[in-house]
């Protein structure tokens, strides 16, 4: 009997404790903590529609994601996996932005108004990287470069260094070095050309010091070119792989120029022997599968793409090894009898996407080389497409809505 009363008493005490526990004030939900909510929202996909969709949940969420500080954190968090927003190019109607994403992430062509007259033929697009667009301006016998951030609108004009004149065939690249204060980012500009002494030459500009570095040179192989002097190819953008930039040049010798950004040194690397250097539109440097230097080449004869990798053996001898072959005819359902030619228009480094044109009125495609997913773009027949990979958060639009709300 005593045991029964003790058991009943313990049961009643436990019931009271449970009642007391459930009647105590509830812990604040995680989403009521602004700091925790911000950490969650930072991990949304870096698509243009992500933050605008979140902003319509409530005024508090809209105020959080439209804050400039959050926008900077969001871009910084996703800077290593930015989406391919589209391509900048020049056509018969001037400078042009062509979006490549599908709705609701597709940006209008007018989203990035050029800071210059889009019809001004004295400007040449050299390439995009890390959210910047690099342009070369030729005016009255002088050269000037313009670095432009299409998202923030910031622009930075730079006078060309000595030794790089209008008579030189010049290619160039821009790359971010470190995050600066606010929306201002530090960057470097690398110019590559050749001179009459049959040398490859390079020079580096730093936005932190606002000066050009020393001229860097390396001799080109004998009989490298059918041109006098040898000419750097500007029909394709310079590609960044690891810590090195790669650019092809026009000539008889199958070679590309490598510029090591960290060491600030130049070297000449031969291409696979079966590639024709006079047709640089049929190949592009890329990141190899598994890392390292790779190459994408196109075969006109069977409408295929070959993926190469630069390997170094135990003796330190480097050579090209052929990896995968992609049957573009089957992948894109082209039907060989309907196409005339192939051309690589551009390469998106972060997304490992090639922009490819198939002549004969077939069209322009993007192909993701890992998944082999492809998309047909507009039928614009322009030669140079400069992929623009960046995180676009529509911050200005959301801030305007917040102020109105």
Short mmCIF file of C-alpha atoms in Angstrom, two decimals:
data_model
loop_
_atom_site.label_atom_id
_atom_site.label_comp_id
_atom_site.label_asym_id
_atom_site.label_seq_id
_atom_site.Cartn_x
_atom_site.Cartn_y
_atom_site.Cartn_z
CA UNK A 1 0.00 0.00 0.00
CA UNK A 2 2.81 2.35 0.91
CA UNK A 3 4.54 1.49 -2.34
CA UNK A 4 1.35 2.32 -4.24
CA UNK A 5 1.08 5.78 -2.57
CA UNK A 6 4.78 6.49 -3.24
CA UNK A 7 4.34 5.54 -6.91
CA UNK A 8 1.22 7.67 -7.20
CA UNK A 9 3.01 10.62 -5.59
CA UNK A 10 5.98 10.30 -7.94
CA UNK A 11 3.63 10.08 -10.91
CA UNK A 12 1.78 13.23 -9.79
CA UNK A 13 5.08 15.11 -9.31
CA UNK A 14 6.23 14.13 -12.79
CA UNK A 15 2.89 15.26 -14.22
CA UNK A 16 3.21 18.61 -12.46
CA UNK A 17 6.76 19.03 -13.76
CA UNK A 18 5.58 18.33 -17.30
CA UNK A 19 2.73 20.78 -16.85
CA UNK A 20 5.13 23.39 -15.51
CA UNK A 21 7.51 22.77 -18.44
CA UNK A 22 4.84 23.20 -21.07
CA UNK A 23 3.37 26.25 -19.39
CA UNK A 24 6.75 28.08 -19.31
CA UNK A 25 7.41 30.73 -21.97
CA UNK A 26 8.40 29.14 -25.29
CA UNK A 27 11.93 29.64 -26.62
CA UNK A 28 12.05 32.26 -29.37
CA UNK A 29 11.85 30.64 -32.82
CA UNK A 30 15.20 30.69 -34.68
CA UNK A 31 13.82 32.88 -37.48
CA UNK A 32 13.08 35.64 -34.95
CA UNK A 33 16.84 36.05 -34.44
CA UNK A 34 18.07 38.49 -37.11
CA UNK A 35 21.65 37.22 -36.96
CA UNK A 36 20.62 33.59 -37.34
CA UNK A 37 18.12 34.46 -40.08
CA UNK A 38 20.84 36.33 -41.99
CA UNK A 39 23.13 33.29 -41.81
CA UNK A 40 20.34 31.13 -43.23
CA UNK A 41 19.49 33.54 -46.04
CA UNK A 42 23.17 33.87 -46.99
CA UNK A 43 23.03 30.22 -48.05
CA UNK A 44 20.24 30.68 -50.57
CA UNK A 45 21.25 29.82 -54.16
CA UNK A 46 23.09 32.74 -55.82
CA UNK A 47 20.37 33.16 -58.45
CA UNK A 48 19.04 36.63 -59.34
CA UNK A 49 15.53 35.66 -58.14
CA UNK A 50 16.55 34.30 -54.70
CA UNK A 51 16.62 37.50 -52.64
CA UNK A 52 13.72 39.26 -54.44
CA UNK A 53 11.54 36.24 -53.66
CA UNK A 54 12.59 36.31 -50.00
CA UNK A 55 11.91 40.05 -49.81
CA UNK A 56 8.16 39.54 -50.37
CA UNK A 57 7.78 37.30 -47.29
CA UNK A 58 7.45 40.25 -44.92
CA UNK A 59 8.81 43.76 -44.32
CA UNK A 60 11.38 42.48 -41.82
CA UNK A 61 12.87 40.01 -44.29
CA UNK A 62 12.82 42.62 -47.06
CA UNK A 63 14.63 45.10 -44.82
CA UNK A 64 17.26 42.46 -43.97
CA UNK A 65 18.08 41.29 -47.52
CA UNK A 66 18.01 44.83 -48.96
CA UNK A 67 20.63 46.07 -46.49
CA UNK A 68 23.89 46.95 -48.34
CA UNK A 69 25.92 45.09 -45.75
CA UNK A 70 23.93 41.90 -46.29
CA UNK A 71 24.27 42.31 -50.06
CA UNK A 72 28.05 42.49 -49.75
CA UNK A 73 28.10 39.38 -47.52
CA UNK A 74 25.84 37.52 -49.96
CA UNK A 75 28.10 38.31 -52.92
CA UNK A 76 31.21 37.44 -50.92
CA UNK A 77 29.72 34.12 -49.74
CA UNK A 78 28.96 33.03 -53.31
CA UNK A 79 31.91 34.59 -55.12
CA UNK A 80 33.42 31.14 -55.83
CA UNK A 81 30.24 29.78 -57.41
CA UNK A 82 28.64 32.67 -59.32
CA UNK A 83 25.97 31.91 -61.93
CA UNK A 84 26.47 32.65 -65.62
CA UNK A 85 24.22 35.69 -66.01
CA UNK A 86 24.90 36.21 -69.71
CA UNK A 87 27.53 37.44 -72.15
CA UNK A 88 28.81 40.83 -73.21
CA UNK A 89 29.59 41.20 -76.90
CA UNK A 90 29.95 43.66 -79.73
CA UNK A 91 27.81 43.37 -82.84
CA UNK A 92 26.67 45.43 -85.74
CA UNK A 93 24.43 47.36 -83.33
CA UNK A 94 27.21 48.18 -80.87
CA UNK A 95 27.96 46.78 -77.44
CA UNK A 96 25.39 44.33 -76.25
CA UNK A 97 24.45 42.20 -73.21
CA UNK A 98 22.82 38.88 -73.97
CA UNK A 99 21.21 37.12 -70.95
CA UNK A 100 21.57 33.34 -70.83
CA UNK A 101 19.43 32.32 -67.84
CA UNK A 102 15.80 31.25 -67.96
CA UNK A 103 12.94 33.07 -66.16
CA UNK A 104 12.61 34.01 -63.34
CA UNK A 105 16.40 34.49 -63.23
CA UNK A 106 16.71 35.95 -66.71
CA UNK A 107 17.92 39.55 -66.58
CA UNK A 108 16.72 42.06 -69.18
CA UNK A 109 19.24 43.19 -71.79
CA UNK A 110 19.00 46.73 -70.42
CA UNK A 111 19.92 45.75 -66.84
CA UNK A 112 23.55 46.82 -67.26
CA UNK A 113 23.68 50.20 -69.05
CA UNK A 114 27.12 50.72 -70.54
CA UNK A 115 29.17 53.60 -69.07
CA UNK A 116 30.16 54.60 -72.61
CA UNK A 117 28.42 55.09 -75.91
CA UNK A 118 27.54 51.53 -76.94
CA UNK A 119 27.94 52.50 -80.59
CA UNK A 120 31.47 53.84 -80.12
CA UNK A 121 33.67 51.62 -82.29
CA UNK A 122 36.84 52.81 -80.58
CA UNK A 123 36.09 50.47 -77.66
CA UNK A 124 37.01 46.77 -77.81
CA UNK A 125 35.84 44.21 -75.27
CA UNK A 126 38.69 42.10 -73.91
CA UNK A 127 36.95 39.94 -71.33
CA UNK A 128 35.05 39.48 -68.08
CA UNK A 129 36.18 38.00 -64.80
CA UNK A 130 35.26 38.22 -61.10
CA UNK A 131 32.42 40.61 -61.86
CA UNK A 132 34.51 43.05 -63.93
CA UNK A 133 34.46 43.86 -67.64
CA UNK A 134 37.71 45.00 -69.30
CA UNK A 135 37.61 47.26 -72.36
CA UNK A 136 40.35 48.69 -74.57
CA UNK A 137 39.87 52.23 -75.90
CA UNK A 138 41.80 53.44 -78.93
CA UNK A 139 41.56 57.19 -79.45
CA UNK A 140 43.72 59.50 -81.56
CA UNK A 141 46.72 57.20 -81.47
CA UNK A 142 46.55 56.51 -77.72
CA UNK A 143 45.41 53.50 -75.73
CA UNK A 144 43.36 53.50 -72.56
CA UNK A 145 41.79 50.68 -70.61
CA UNK A 146 38.50 50.79 -68.77
CA UNK A 147 37.59 48.42 -65.93
CA UNK A 148 33.85 48.44 -65.25
CA UNK A 149 31.74 46.72 -62.61
CA UNK A 150 28.33 46.32 -64.31
CA UNK A 151 26.50 45.59 -61.03
CA UNK A 152 27.77 48.53 -58.96
CA UNK A 153 28.42 50.82 -61.93
CA UNK A 154 31.94 51.66 -60.76
CA UNK A 155 34.42 52.37 -63.56
CA UNK A 156 38.16 52.78 -63.50
CA UNK A 157 40.03 54.26 -66.52
CA UNK A 158 43.71 53.33 -66.86
CA UNK A 159 46.31 54.70 -69.25
CA UNK A 160 48.14 51.91 -71.13
CA UNK A 161 51.76 51.28 -70.07
CA UNK A 162 54.75 52.23 -72.17
CA UNK A 163 55.56 49.69 -74.86
CA UNK A 164 51.90 48.92 -75.58
CA UNK A 165 50.78 51.08 -78.46
CA UNK A 166 48.13 51.12 -81.14
CA UNK A 167 50.41 49.13 -83.47
CA UNK A 168 50.50 46.20 -81.03
CA UNK A 169 47.93 43.42 -81.11
CA UNK A 170 46.97 43.40 -77.43
CA UNK A 171 44.90 41.08 -75.32
CA UNK A 172 44.20 41.59 -71.64
CA UNK A 173 42.55 40.19 -68.55
CA UNK A 174 41.16 41.58 -65.31
CA UNK A 175 41.03 39.65 -62.04
CA UNK A 176 40.12 40.42 -58.47
CA UNK A 177 42.90 40.42 -55.90
CA UNK A 178 41.06 41.09 -52.62
CA UNK A 179 37.87 42.56 -51.31
CA UNK A 180 38.14 46.24 -50.58
CA UNK A 181 36.04 48.67 -48.55
CA UNK A 182 32.30 48.59 -49.19
CA UNK A 183 31.52 47.78 -52.79
CA UNK A 184 35.00 48.77 -54.02
CA UNK A 185 37.11 45.76 -54.97
CA UNK A 186 40.82 45.66 -55.66
CA UNK A 187 41.85 44.21 -58.99
CA UNK A 188 44.74 43.61 -61.36
CA UNK A 189 44.88 44.12 -65.12
CA UNK A 190 47.29 41.99 -67.15
CA UNK A 191 48.18 43.01 -70.71
CA UNK A 192 49.85 40.53 -73.07
CA UNK A 193 51.33 41.26 -76.50
CA UNK A 194 54.35 40.53 -78.70
CA UNK A 195 57.07 42.82 -80.01
CA UNK A 196 59.32 43.13 -83.08
CA UNK A 197 62.04 41.18 -81.29
CA UNK A 198 59.83 38.08 -81.36
CA UNK A 199 59.17 38.21 -77.64
CA UNK A 200 56.00 37.75 -75.66
CA UNK A 201 55.57 40.74 -73.35
CA UNK A 202 53.32 41.32 -70.35
CA UNK A 203 52.66 44.05 -67.82
CA UNK A 204 50.52 44.14 -64.66
CA UNK A 205 48.49 47.01 -63.21
CA UNK A 206 47.36 47.04 -59.57
CA UNK A 207 44.40 49.12 -58.43
CA UNK A 208 45.90 49.19 -54.92
CA UNK A 209 49.01 51.08 -56.07
CA UNK A 210 47.49 52.62 -59.23
CA UNK A 211 50.71 51.93 -61.17
CA UNK A 212 51.94 49.47 -63.78
CA UNK A 213 54.69 47.01 -62.86
CA UNK A 214 57.83 46.20 -64.80
CA UNK A 215 57.73 44.87 -68.35
CA UNK A 216 57.98 41.04 -68.40
CA UNK A 217 59.28 39.21 -71.48
CA UNK A 218 60.10 35.75 -72.80
CA UNK A 219 61.42 34.76 -76.25
CA UNK A 220 59.08 33.06 -78.67
CA UNK A 221 60.17 29.84 -80.41
CA UNK A 222 61.97 30.26 -83.78
CA UNK A 223 59.71 30.55 -86.83
CA UNK A 224 56.77 30.93 -84.53
CA UNK A 225 54.65 33.02 -86.78
CA UNK A 226 53.69 33.76 -90.32
CA UNK A 227 53.12 37.33 -89.16
CA UNK A 228 55.82 39.95 -88.62
CA UNK A 229 55.83 40.36 -85.70
CA UNK A 230 53.89 37.51 -84.14
CA UNK A 231 50.42 38.57 -83.05
CA UNK A 232 48.50 37.77 -79.89
CA UNK A 233 45.05 36.42 -80.74
CA UNK A 234 42.24 38.69 -79.59
CA UNK A 235 39.41 36.67 -81.07
CA UNK A 236 39.20 34.61 -77.88
CA UNK A 237 39.36 35.78 -74.27
CA UNK A 238 42.29 35.05 -71.99
CA UNK A 239 41.47 32.10 -69.71
CA UNK A 240 42.42 31.81 -66.03
CA UNK A 241 43.33 28.32 -64.77
CA UNK A 242 44.61 28.12 -61.22
CA UNK A 243 47.00 31.03 -60.82
CA UNK A 244 47.93 31.40 -64.50
CA UNK A 245 46.45 33.19 -67.49
CA UNK A 246 46.59 31.64 -70.97
CA UNK A 247 46.33 33.30 -74.38
CA UNK A 248 46.93 31.93 -77.86
CA UNK A 249 48.78 33.74 -80.65
CA UNK A 250 48.51 33.61 -84.40
CA UNK A 251 51.22 31.74 -86.26
CA UNK A 252 52.64 28.48 -87.55
CA UNK A 253 53.81 27.07 -84.22
CA UNK A 254 51.21 25.35 -82.03
CA UNK A 255 51.73 27.30 -78.83
CA UNK A 256 49.98 29.32 -76.17
CA UNK A 257 51.41 31.90 -73.78
CA UNK A 258 51.20 31.24 -70.05
CA UNK A 259 51.43 34.11 -67.56
CA UNK A 260 51.88 33.06 -63.93
CA UNK A 261 50.17 35.82 -61.96
CA UNK A 262 51.88 35.02 -58.65
CA UNK A 263 55.41 34.69 -60.01
CA UNK A 264 54.75 37.27 -62.75
CA UNK A 265 56.56 35.16 -65.33
CA UNK A 266 55.89 34.18 -68.94
CA UNK A 267 56.28 30.81 -70.62
CA UNK A 268 55.37 29.25 -73.97
CA UNK A 269 53.47 25.95 -73.95
CA UNK A 270 52.96 23.88 -77.11
CA UNK A 271 49.48 22.75 -78.04
CA UNK A 272 48.65 19.15 -78.99
CA UNK A 273 50.30 18.47 -82.35
CA UNK A 274 47.05 17.76 -84.15
CA UNK A 275 45.63 21.24 -83.49
CA UNK A 276 46.00 23.97 -86.10
CA UNK A 277 47.11 27.21 -84.39
CA UNK A 278 45.70 29.31 -87.23
CA UNK A 279 42.22 28.23 -86.18
CA UNK A 280 42.13 29.28 -82.52
CA UNK A 281 38.36 29.47 -82.73
CA UNK A 282 38.40 25.66 -82.61
CA UNK A 283 40.09 25.36 -79.21
CA UNK A 284 40.07 26.96 -75.77
CA UNK A 285 42.15 26.56 -72.65
CA UNK A 286 40.08 25.29 -69.71
CA UNK A 287 40.36 23.72 -66.28
CA UNK A 288 41.08 20.01 -66.73
CA UNK A 289 38.95 17.32 -65.15
CA UNK A 290 40.42 16.77 -61.71
CA UNK A 291 42.22 20.13 -61.82
CA UNK A 292 45.20 21.51 -63.68
CA UNK A 293 45.60 22.82 -67.20
CA UNK A 294 43.21 21.48 -69.80
CA UNK A 295 42.17 22.17 -73.35
CA UNK A 296 38.92 21.91 -75.26
CA UNK A 297 39.24 21.34 -78.99
CA UNK A 298 36.64 20.99 -81.73
CA UNK A 299 36.77 18.66 -84.70
CA UNK A 300 35.05 19.87 -87.83
CA UNK A 301 35.20 16.50 -89.54
CA UNK A 302 32.94 14.58 -87.13
CA UNK A 303 31.36 17.40 -85.06
CA UNK A 304 32.98 16.33 -81.81
CA UNK A 305 34.76 17.97 -78.88
CA UNK A 306 37.92 16.59 -77.26
CA UNK A 307 38.95 17.27 -73.67
CA UNK A 308 42.72 17.29 -73.12
CA UNK A 309 44.83 17.48 -69.96
CA UNK A 310 48.42 18.63 -69.48
CA UNK A 311 50.27 15.96 -67.47
CA UNK A 312 53.80 15.90 -66.09
CA UNK A 313 55.60 12.56 -65.71
CA UNK A 314 58.08 11.51 -63.00
CA UNK A 315 60.96 13.00 -65.03
CA UNK A 316 59.27 16.40 -65.15
CA UNK A 317 58.36 16.11 -68.85
CA UNK A 318 54.95 17.63 -69.65
CA UNK A 319 52.68 16.42 -72.44
CA UNK A 320 49.05 16.55 -73.53
CA UNK A 321 46.83 13.52 -72.89
CA UNK A 322 43.48 13.09 -74.62
CA UNK A 323 40.61 12.37 -72.24
CA UNK A 324 36.91 12.40 -73.05
CA UNK A 325 35.43 12.91 -76.50
CA UNK A 326 31.96 14.44 -76.74
CA UNK A 327 29.79 13.62 -79.76
CA UNK A 328 28.20 17.02 -80.36
CA UNK A 329 26.15 15.70 -83.25
CA UNK A 330 24.27 13.34 -80.95
CA UNK A 331 24.25 15.65 -77.94
CA UNK A 332 22.75 18.60 -79.79
CA UNK A 333 20.82 16.52 -82.37
CA UNK A 334 22.51 18.50 -85.12
CA UNK A 335 22.50 15.99 -87.96
CA UNK A 336 25.88 16.33 -89.64
CA UNK A 337 24.46 17.03 -93.05
CA UNK A 338 22.82 20.23 -91.79
CA UNK A 339 25.79 22.06 -90.30
CA UNK A 340 28.77 23.67 -91.98
CA UNK A 341 31.24 24.57 -89.25
CA UNK A 342 31.88 24.97 -85.52
CA UNK A 343 33.31 27.86 -83.51
CA UNK A 344 34.10 28.41 -79.84
CA UNK A 345 32.71 31.84 -78.96
CA UNK A 346 33.60 31.98 -75.27
CA UNK A 347 34.35 30.02 -72.14
CA UNK A 348 32.88 30.56 -68.64
CA UNK A 349 35.63 29.55 -66.21
CA UNK A 350 33.64 29.30 -62.96
CA UNK A 351 30.77 27.30 -64.47
CA UNK A 352 32.92 25.25 -66.88
CA UNK A 353 30.59 26.21 -69.72
CA UNK A 354 31.57 26.65 -73.35
CA UNK A 355 29.66 28.94 -75.72
CA UNK A 356 29.57 27.27 -79.12
CA UNK A 357 28.24 28.38 -82.48
CA UNK A 358 27.19 25.92 -85.16
CA UNK A 359 27.12 27.47 -88.60
CA UNK A 360 24.53 26.76 -91.25
CA UNK A 361 21.81 28.59 -89.36
CA UNK A 362 21.81 26.03 -86.51
CA UNK A 363 22.48 28.52 -83.71
CA UNK A 364 24.45 29.27 -80.56
CA UNK A 365 24.60 26.87 -77.59
CA UNK A 366 26.01 26.74 -74.08
CA UNK A 367 27.31 23.35 -72.94
CA UNK A 368 28.17 22.55 -69.32
CA UNK A 369 31.14 20.23 -69.79
CA UNK A 370 30.68 18.25 -66.55
CA UNK A 371 26.98 17.43 -66.86
CA UNK A 372 26.74 17.92 -70.66
CA UNK A 373 23.59 19.95 -70.12
CA UNK A 374 23.09 22.32 -73.01
CA UNK A 375 20.91 25.26 -73.91
CA UNK A 376 20.22 26.94 -77.20
CA UNK A 377 20.60 30.71 -77.11
CA UNK A 378 19.50 33.37 -79.56
CA UNK A 379 20.57 33.23 -83.17
CA UNK A 380 22.84 36.28 -82.87
CA UNK A 381 25.85 35.61 -85.09
CA UNK A 382 28.56 37.47 -83.23
CA UNK A 383 32.13 36.24 -83.02
CA UNK A 384 33.22 37.25 -79.51
CA UNK A 385 31.09 36.36 -76.51
CA UNK A 386 32.52 37.30 -73.10
CA UNK A 387 30.71 35.28 -70.39
CA UNK A 388 29.70 37.35 -67.37
CA UNK A 389 29.71 35.26 -64.18
CA UNK A 390 28.60 37.20 -61.13
CA UNK A 391 26.22 37.28 -58.17
CA UNK A 392 23.40 39.70 -58.91
CA UNK A 393 21.23 40.37 -55.85
CA UNK A 394 18.98 43.17 -57.17
CA UNK A 395 19.86 45.14 -54.02
CA UNK A 396 19.07 48.59 -55.43
CA UNK A 397 15.61 47.48 -56.55
CA UNK A 398 14.78 45.93 -53.18
CA UNK A 399 16.06 48.98 -51.27
CA UNK A 400 13.76 51.19 -53.34
CA UNK A 401 10.80 48.93 -52.55
CA UNK A 402 11.72 48.99 -48.83
CA UNK A 403 11.80 52.80 -48.81
CA UNK A 404 8.42 52.98 -50.56
CA UNK A 405 6.95 50.39 -48.21
#
